[in-house]
XYZ file of C-alpha atoms in Angstrom:
573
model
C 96.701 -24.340 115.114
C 96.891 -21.294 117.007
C 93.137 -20.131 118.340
C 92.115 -16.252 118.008
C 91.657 -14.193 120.810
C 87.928 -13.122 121.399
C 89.056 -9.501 122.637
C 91.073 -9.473 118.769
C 88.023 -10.553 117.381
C 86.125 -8.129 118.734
C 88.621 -5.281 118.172
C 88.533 -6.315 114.294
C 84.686 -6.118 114.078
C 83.848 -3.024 115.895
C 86.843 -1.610 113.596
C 85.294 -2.584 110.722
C 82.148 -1.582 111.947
C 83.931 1.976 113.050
C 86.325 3.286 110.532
C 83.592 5.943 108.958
C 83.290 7.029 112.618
C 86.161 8.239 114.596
C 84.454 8.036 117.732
C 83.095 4.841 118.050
C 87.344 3.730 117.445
C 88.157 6.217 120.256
C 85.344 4.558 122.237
C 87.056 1.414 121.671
C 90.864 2.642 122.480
C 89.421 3.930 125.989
C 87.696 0.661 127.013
C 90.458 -1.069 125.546
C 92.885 0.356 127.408
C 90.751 0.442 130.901
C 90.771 -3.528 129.437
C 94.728 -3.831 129.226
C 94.867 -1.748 132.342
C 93.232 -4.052 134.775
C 94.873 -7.240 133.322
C 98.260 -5.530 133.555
C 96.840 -4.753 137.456
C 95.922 -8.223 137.711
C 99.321 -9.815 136.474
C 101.351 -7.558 138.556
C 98.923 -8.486 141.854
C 99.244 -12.152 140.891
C 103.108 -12.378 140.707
C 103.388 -10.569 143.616
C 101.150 -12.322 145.616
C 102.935 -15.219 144.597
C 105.766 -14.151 145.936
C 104.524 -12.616 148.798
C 102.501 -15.912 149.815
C 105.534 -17.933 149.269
C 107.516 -15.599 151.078
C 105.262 -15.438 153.760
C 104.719 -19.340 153.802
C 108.684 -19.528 154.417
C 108.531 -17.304 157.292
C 105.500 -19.445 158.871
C 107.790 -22.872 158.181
C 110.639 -21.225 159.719
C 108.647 -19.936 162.835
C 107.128 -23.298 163.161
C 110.414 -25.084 163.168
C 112.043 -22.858 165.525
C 108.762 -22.879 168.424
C 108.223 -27.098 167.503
C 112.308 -26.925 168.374
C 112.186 -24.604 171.500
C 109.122 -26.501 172.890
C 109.560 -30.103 172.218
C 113.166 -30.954 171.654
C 114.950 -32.273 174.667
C 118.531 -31.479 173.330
C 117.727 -27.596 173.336
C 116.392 -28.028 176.491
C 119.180 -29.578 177.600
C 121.694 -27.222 176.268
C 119.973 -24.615 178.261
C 121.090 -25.960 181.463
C 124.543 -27.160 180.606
C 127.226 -26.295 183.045
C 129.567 -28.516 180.992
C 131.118 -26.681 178.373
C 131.605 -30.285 176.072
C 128.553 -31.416 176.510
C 126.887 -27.818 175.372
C 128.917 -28.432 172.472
C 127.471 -31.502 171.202
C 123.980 -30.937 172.163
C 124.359 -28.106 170.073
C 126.116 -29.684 166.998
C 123.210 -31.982 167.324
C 120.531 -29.480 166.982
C 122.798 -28.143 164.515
C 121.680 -31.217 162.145
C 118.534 -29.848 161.173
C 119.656 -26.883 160.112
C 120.627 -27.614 156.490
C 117.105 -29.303 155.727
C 115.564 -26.352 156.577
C 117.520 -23.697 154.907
C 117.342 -26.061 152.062
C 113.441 -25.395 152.036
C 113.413 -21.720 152.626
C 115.174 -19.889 150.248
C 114.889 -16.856 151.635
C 116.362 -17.963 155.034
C 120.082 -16.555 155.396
C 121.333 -18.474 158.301
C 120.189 -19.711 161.872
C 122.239 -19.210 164.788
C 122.208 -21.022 168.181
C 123.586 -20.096 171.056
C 124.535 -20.687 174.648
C 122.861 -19.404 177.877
C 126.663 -18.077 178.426
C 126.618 -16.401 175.616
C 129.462 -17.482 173.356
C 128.032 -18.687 169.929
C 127.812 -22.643 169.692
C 127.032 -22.832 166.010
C 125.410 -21.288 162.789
C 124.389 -22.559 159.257
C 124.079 -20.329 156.386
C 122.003 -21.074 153.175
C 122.581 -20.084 149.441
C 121.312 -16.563 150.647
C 124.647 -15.975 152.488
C 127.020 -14.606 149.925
C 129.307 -12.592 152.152
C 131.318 -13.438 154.620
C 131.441 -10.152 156.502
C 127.264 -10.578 156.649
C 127.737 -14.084 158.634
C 130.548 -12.473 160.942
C 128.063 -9.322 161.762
C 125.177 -11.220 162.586
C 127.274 -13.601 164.604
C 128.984 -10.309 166.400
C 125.504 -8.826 166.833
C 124.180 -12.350 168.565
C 126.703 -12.595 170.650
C 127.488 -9.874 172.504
C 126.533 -9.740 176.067
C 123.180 -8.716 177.090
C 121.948 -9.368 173.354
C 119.434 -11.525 174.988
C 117.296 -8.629 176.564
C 116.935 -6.588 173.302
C 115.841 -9.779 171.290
C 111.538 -9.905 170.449
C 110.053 -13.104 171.530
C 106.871 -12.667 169.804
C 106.946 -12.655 166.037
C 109.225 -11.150 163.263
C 111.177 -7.832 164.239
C 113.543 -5.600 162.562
C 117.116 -5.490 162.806
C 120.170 -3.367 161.274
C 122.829 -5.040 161.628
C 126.476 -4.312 159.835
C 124.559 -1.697 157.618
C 122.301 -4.326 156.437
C 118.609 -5.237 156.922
C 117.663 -8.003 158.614
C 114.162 -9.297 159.540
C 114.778 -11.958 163.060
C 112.931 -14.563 164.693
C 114.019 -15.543 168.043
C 112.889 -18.086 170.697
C 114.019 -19.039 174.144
C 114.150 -21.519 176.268
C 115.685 -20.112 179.537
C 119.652 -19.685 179.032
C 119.515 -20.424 175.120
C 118.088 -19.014 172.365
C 117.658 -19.801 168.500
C 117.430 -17.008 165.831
C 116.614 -17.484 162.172
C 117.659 -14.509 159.973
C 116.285 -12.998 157.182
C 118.100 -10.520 154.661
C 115.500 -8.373 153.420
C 117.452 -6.393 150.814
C 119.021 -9.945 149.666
C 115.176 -11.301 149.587
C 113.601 -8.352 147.761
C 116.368 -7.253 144.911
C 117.479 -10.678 143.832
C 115.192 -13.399 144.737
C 112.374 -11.160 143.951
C 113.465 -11.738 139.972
C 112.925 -15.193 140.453
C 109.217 -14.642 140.305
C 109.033 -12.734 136.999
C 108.255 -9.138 139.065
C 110.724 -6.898 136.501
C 109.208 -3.827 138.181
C 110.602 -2.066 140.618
C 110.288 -2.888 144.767
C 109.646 -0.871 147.478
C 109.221 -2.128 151.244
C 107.731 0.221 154.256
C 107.135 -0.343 157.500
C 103.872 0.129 159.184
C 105.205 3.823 159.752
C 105.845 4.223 156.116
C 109.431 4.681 156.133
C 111.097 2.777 153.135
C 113.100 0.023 153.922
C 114.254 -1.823 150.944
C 114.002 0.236 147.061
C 114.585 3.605 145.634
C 112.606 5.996 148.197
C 112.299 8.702 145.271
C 110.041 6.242 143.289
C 107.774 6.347 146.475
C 104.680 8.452 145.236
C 103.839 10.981 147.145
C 100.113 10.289 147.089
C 98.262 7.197 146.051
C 94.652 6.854 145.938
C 93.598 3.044 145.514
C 90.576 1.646 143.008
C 88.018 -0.900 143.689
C 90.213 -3.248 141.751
C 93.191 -2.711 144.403
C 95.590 -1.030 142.243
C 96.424 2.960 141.723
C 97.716 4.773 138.904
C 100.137 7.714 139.635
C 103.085 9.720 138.417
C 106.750 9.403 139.419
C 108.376 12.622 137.970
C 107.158 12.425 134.199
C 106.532 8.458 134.229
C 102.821 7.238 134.913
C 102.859 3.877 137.437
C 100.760 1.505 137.708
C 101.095 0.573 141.574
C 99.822 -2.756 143.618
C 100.397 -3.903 146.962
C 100.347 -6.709 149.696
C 100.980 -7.010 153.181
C 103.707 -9.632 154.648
C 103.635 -9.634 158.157
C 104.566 -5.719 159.522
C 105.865 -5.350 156.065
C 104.276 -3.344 153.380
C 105.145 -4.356 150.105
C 104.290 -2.044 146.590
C 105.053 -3.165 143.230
C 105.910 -0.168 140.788
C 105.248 -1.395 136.443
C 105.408 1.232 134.493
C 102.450 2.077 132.600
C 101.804 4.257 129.106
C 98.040 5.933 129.176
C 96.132 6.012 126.182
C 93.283 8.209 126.214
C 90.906 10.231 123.512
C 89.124 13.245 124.255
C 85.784 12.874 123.064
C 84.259 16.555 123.798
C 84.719 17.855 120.357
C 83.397 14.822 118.804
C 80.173 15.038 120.191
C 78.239 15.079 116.606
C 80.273 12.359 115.228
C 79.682 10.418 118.821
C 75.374 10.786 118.170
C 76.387 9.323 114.359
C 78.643 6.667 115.356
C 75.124 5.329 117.923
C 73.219 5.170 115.182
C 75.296 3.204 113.069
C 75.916 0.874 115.663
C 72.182 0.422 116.184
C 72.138 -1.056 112.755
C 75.247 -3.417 113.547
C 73.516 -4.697 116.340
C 71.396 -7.531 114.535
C 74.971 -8.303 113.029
C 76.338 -8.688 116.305
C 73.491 -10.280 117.989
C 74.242 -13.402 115.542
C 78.061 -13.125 116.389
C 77.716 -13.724 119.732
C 75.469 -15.962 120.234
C 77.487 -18.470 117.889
C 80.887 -17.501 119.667
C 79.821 -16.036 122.837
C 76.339 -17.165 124.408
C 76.127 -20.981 122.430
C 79.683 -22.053 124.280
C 78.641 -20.490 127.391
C 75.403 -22.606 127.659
C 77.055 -25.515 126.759
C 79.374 -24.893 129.795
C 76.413 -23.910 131.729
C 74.675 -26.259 131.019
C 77.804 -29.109 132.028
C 78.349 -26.979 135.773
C 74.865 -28.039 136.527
C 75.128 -31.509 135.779
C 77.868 -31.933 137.944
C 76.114 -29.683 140.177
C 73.398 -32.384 140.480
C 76.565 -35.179 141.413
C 77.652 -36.344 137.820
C 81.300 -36.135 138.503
C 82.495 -37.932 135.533
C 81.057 -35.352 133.163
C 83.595 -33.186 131.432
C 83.236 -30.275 129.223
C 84.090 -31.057 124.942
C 82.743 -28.598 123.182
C 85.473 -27.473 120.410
C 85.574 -23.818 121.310
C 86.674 -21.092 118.366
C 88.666 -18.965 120.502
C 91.330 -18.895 123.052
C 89.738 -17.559 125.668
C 86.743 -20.104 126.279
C 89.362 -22.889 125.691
C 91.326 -21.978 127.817
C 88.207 -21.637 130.832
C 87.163 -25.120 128.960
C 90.351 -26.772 129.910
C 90.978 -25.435 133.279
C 87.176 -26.071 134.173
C 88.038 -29.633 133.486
C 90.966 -29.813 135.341
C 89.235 -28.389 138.361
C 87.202 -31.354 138.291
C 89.828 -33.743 138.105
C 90.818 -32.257 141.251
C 87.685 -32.572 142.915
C 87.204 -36.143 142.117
C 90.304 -37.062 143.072
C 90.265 -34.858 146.868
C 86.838 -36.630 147.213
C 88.839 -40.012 146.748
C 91.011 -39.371 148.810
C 88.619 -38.144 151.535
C 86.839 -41.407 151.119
C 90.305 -43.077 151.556
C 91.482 -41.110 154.456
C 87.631 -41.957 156.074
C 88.511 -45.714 155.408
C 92.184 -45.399 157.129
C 90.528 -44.011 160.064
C 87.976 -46.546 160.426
C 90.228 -49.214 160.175
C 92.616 -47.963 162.749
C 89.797 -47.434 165.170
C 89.474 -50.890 164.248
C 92.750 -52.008 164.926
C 92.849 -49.858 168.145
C 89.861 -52.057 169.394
C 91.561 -55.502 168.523
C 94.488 -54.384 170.258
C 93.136 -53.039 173.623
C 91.636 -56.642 173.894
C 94.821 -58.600 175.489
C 93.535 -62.346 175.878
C 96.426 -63.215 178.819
C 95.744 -60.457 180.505
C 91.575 -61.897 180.943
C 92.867 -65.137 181.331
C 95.420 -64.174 183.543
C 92.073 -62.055 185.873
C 90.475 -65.303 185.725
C 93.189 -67.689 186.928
C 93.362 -65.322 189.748
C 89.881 -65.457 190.565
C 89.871 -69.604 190.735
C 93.136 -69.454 192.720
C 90.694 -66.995 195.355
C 87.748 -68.974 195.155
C 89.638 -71.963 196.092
C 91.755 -70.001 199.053
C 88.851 -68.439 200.151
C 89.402 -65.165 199.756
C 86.049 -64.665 198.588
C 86.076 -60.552 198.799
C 89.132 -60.443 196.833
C 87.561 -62.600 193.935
C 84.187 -60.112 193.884
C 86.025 -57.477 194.010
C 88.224 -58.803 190.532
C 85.699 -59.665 188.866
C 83.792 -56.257 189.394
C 87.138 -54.083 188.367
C 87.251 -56.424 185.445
C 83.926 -56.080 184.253
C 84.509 -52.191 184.432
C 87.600 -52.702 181.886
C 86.043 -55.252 179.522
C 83.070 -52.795 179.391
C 84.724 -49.896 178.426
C 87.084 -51.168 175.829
C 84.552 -53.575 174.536
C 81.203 -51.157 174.574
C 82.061 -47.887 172.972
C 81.098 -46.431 169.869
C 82.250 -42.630 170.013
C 85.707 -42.022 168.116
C 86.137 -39.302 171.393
C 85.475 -39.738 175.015
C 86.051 -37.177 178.147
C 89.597 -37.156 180.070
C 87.411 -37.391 183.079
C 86.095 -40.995 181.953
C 89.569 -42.378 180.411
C 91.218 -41.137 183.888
C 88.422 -42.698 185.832
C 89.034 -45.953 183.919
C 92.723 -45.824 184.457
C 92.431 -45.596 187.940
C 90.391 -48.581 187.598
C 93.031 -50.560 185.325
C 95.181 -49.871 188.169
C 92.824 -50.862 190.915
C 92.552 -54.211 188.727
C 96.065 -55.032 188.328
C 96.605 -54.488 192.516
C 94.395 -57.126 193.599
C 96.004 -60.141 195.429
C 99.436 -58.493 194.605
C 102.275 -58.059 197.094
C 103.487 -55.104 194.547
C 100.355 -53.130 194.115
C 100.021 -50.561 191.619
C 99.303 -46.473 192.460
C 97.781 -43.935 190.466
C 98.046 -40.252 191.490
C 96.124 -37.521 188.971
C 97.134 -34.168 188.514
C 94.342 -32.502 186.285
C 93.431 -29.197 185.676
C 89.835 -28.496 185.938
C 90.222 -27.181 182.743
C 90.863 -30.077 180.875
C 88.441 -32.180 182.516
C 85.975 -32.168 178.836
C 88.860 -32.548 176.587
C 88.258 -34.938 174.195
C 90.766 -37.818 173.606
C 90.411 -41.360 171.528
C 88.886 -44.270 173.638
C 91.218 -46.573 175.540
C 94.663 -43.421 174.518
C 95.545 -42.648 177.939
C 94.240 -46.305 179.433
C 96.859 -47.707 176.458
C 100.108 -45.541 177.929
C 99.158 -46.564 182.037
C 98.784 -50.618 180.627
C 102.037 -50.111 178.814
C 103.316 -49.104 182.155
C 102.221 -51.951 184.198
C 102.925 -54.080 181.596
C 106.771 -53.216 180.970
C 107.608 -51.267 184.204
C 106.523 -53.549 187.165
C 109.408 -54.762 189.144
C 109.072 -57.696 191.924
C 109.423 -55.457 195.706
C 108.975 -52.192 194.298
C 105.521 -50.921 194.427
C 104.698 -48.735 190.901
C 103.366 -44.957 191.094
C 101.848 -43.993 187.868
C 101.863 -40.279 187.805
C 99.149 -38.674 185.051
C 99.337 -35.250 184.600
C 97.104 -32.416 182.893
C 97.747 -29.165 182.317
C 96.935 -26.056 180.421
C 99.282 -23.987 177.884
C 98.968 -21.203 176.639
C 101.794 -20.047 173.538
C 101.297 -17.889 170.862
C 99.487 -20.150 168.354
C 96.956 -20.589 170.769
C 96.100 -22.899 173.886
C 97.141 -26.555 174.233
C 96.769 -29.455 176.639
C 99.830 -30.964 177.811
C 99.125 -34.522 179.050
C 101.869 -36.473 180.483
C 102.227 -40.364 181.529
C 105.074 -41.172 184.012
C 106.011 -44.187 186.287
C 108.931 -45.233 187.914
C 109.716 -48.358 186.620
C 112.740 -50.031 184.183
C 111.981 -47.040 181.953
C 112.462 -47.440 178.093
C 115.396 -48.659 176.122
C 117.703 -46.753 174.077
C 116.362 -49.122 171.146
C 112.459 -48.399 172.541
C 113.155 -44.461 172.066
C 114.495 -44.342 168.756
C 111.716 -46.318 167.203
C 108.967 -44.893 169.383
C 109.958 -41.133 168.233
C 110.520 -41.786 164.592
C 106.769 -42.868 164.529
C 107.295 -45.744 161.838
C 104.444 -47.920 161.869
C 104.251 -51.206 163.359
C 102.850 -54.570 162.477
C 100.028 -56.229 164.577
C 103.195 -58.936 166.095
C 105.594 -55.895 166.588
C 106.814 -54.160 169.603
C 104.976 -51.409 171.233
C 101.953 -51.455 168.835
C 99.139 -50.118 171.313
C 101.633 -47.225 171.763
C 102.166 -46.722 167.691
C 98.371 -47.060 167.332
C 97.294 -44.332 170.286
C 99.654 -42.138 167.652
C 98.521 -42.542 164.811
C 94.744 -41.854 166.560
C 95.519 -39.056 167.649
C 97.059 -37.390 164.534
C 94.145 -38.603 162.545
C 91.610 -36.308 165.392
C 93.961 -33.455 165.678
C 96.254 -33.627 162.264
C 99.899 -32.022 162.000
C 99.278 -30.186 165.397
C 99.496 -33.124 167.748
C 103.222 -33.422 169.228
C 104.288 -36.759 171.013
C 107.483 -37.745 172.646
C 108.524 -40.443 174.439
C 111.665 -40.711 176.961
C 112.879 -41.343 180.725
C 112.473 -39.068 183.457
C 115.834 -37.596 184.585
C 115.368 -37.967 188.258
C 113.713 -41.671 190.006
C 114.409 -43.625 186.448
C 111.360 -44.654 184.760
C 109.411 -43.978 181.518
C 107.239 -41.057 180.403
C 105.219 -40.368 177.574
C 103.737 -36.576 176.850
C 101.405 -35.216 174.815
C 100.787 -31.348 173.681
C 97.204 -31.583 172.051
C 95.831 -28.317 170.714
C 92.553 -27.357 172.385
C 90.561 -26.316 168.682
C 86.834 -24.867 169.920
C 85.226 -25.998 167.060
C 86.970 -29.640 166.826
C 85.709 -30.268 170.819
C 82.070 -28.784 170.360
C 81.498 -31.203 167.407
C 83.536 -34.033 168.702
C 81.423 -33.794 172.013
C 77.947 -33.921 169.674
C 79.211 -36.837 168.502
C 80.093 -38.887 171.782
């Protein structure tokens, strides 16, 4: 059965209540339709902040993919120093690849283009956006002329006109080639626009005002915006109701037409005195009426906000409410609790994964051959006598078994996991014809940073472990150094050696980050992953492969350097 609305409820009473006295209705049109007014405000603002937030969202996806590509993604890289004409080729078909995933995602992405540090355009992809044939030739033409390079905007979203159309651009580098996502504003903003139920009409400035996208004669000429963040005005004889957002440079306002309905009350001043004093006798009447519709379900819902105020989670709201309006605040009440529960299982959960990987990082760090291994060598000293040799193993392994074996903080210094390294290395040298060498190169910087016990100690025992070779003496190299890009500052902490390097096999499963089992291959390495995204979340980039020149394997990490995240990290260690 369909509930009545409180605000028709109210209508019909005060009506009743009203019809002797013309006033008190015209009382009720005007707050009525200052009532209609801001929820036809409010509709407008929410559809197109919908939009706009989506919109915006897409833009922040797309930017994201295109620095994650420029900065971590050895094939673009590559492609920027390619002499080799094939080669280019299929490095960029290959970074091609991803292309169609995310246009796929983004529906208001036209088309990405990549090209060569030569200039000549390798290869573009086009979503459902890119109707016209003659808009993907243009934007290719405009990309690839010569010297294009120099006019693009490396910082942000900028404005293009290209083949008499609109485009907003995004464009990175990495020294000879550049990626550009494309954006058709007019396409985004007169047709995908409708998508979001906004059957108003658009208009799109830029931050000097000048109209971009819509009918510049619907622009009002002056505007003068409320409390509530909308503004009434007239386009020739038409009132507008008019609401805005901001995207980026872009300023976007939202035209619905509006019809005013207003009474003049001046010469119904002596009816207006009347119509007071009949509704001080109504009063009692409405007292009652809203205290059984109004003020009783409000108290009950009161009254079940402070019980789950005071922890009682499972409580839920059943009062059988008489109109639509409470029901609806009932049920959506409710389901905001739901959601609550369930984000507070799911923190609980996500506390639990976290424990037990520190757990499992812990159990792994502890290699019984490797002790055994220290110990054999210390009986095969003791009975050669080479009695300084066996102090000084058993002093470097004490050090190691002390660290991974004593700690409690989930975060330690880079200082103290370099100093340990160093040690690790020290450790695995003694008595060895092929010793093992360590050389830092840290940036003062970076000496607090906080990283996850044993991380760094994990990649250098990898190292020894699988890069060793019998004449050759290993050089670790351990790097730190400070970034700065436009999403803020990050660490970039690199682990090198010149040993057998990883397999082909090694690099595809170490970069596609699928989890291993306690008996698999390269679990310490899986494990110092998974740590770190659990401290620093989506930011945290890894990658794994062989250096270029000497042979050997190298592991890198960009780790962003969050303020807040280190200060309370720190407290904690």
């Amino acid at each position: 059965m369909e509930r009545p609305s409180l605000r028709r409820q109210l209508v019909m009473i005060f009506l009743g209540i009203a019809i002797p006295i013309g006033i008190l209705l015209g009382l009720l049109l005007f707050f009525s339709g200052l009532y209609s007014r801001n929820r036809l405000a409010a509709a407008a603002s929410g559809g197109l902040d919908m939009f706009t937030t989506n919109f915006e969202n897409q833009l922040d996806s797309v930017e994201n993919y295109l620095l994650n590509l420029s900065l971590n993604d050895a094939t673009f890289r590559s492609l920027s120093e390619q002499t080799d004409r094939t080669r280019a080729y299929l490095d960029a078909y290959e970074i091609a690849q991803g292309f169609p995933a995310v246009l796929a995602a983004n529906d208001t992405l036209m088309g990405v283009v990549l090209r060569s540090g030569s200039g000549n355009l390798y290869v573009g992809r086009y979503g459902a956006a890119a109707q016209q044939l003659k808009q993907k030739l243009n934007l290719e033409a405009y990309l690839g002329q010569p010297g294009q390079t120099n006019k693009m905007m490396t910082k942000g979203w900028y404005l293009r006109t290209i083949g008499q159309r609109l485009y907003l651009l995004r464009s990175v580098f990495y020294q000879k080639a550049s990626l550009t996502a494309a954006v058709d504003l007019r396409l985004v903003f007169e047709e995908l626009v409708e998508n979001y139920g906004l059957d108003g009409r658009v208009i799109v400035m830029n931050d000097s005002g000048n109209v971009l996208v819509g009918d510049a004669n619907l622009l009002p000429t002056k505007m003068e915006w409320n409390s509530e963040g909308y503004c009434l005005t007239k386009v020739g004889r038409d009132s507008r109701l008019v609401v805005r957002k901001q995207v980026k440079a872009l300023t976007v306002l939202y035209l619905v037409p509006y019809q005013h309905f207003g009474v003049d009350f001046a010469p119904y001043q002596i009816l207006l005195v009347m119509g007071a004093v009949f509704v001080l006798l109504a009063i009692p009447f409405l007292l009652f009426y809203m205290k059984h519709e109004i003020f009783a379900p409000m108290t009950a819902l009161v009254s079940t906000m402070g019980r789950i105020g005071r922890g009682e989670l499972s409580v839920r709201s059943s009062v059988d409410y008489r109109n639509a309006e409470f029901t609806q605040v009932n049920e959506t009440f409710n389901r905001m609790i739901d959601q609550i529960t369930q984000l507070k299982i799911d923190g609980y959960e996500k506390e639990l994964e976290a424990r037990r990987n520190e757990m499992t990082a812990l159990k792994l760090q502890i290699r019984p051959h490797f002790v055994l291994n220290c110990l054999k060598s210390v009986y095969a000293m003791v009975q050669t006598g080479s009695r300084e040799d066996a102090q000084q193993l058993i002093l470097l392994l004490s050090r190691y078994l002390r660290y991974i074996l004593s700690f409690t903080a989930t975060t330690t210094p880079l200082h103290t996991e370099i100093e340990q390294c160093c040690n690790y290395a020290e450790l695995s040298s003694v008595g060895q014809n092929d010793p093992v060498e360590v050389v830092c190169e840290i940036d003062p910087e970076l000496s607090e940073l906080l990283l996850p016990p044993v991380s760094l100690l994990t990649l250098v025992e990898n190292s020894v472990k699988h890069g060793k070779m019998i004449g050759k003496t290993l050089k670790i190299t351990i790097t730190a150094k400070l970034l700065e890009t436009e999403e803020g500052c990050m660490a970039d902490l690199s682990v090198a050696d010149n040993g057998t390097g990883f397999t082909a096999g090694d690099l595809k499963q170490l970069n596609s980050a699928a989890p291993q089992e306690e008996n698999g291959q390269h679990v310490g390495l899986f494990n110092v992953v998974r740590r770190l995204q659990l401290l620093y979340g989506e930011q945290v980039a890894i990658a794994f492969t062989n250096n270029r020149r000497g042979g050997g394997a190298r592991v890198e990490l960009f780790l962003p350097i969050d303020p807040v995240l280190q200060k309370k990290e720190g407290e904690t260690a």
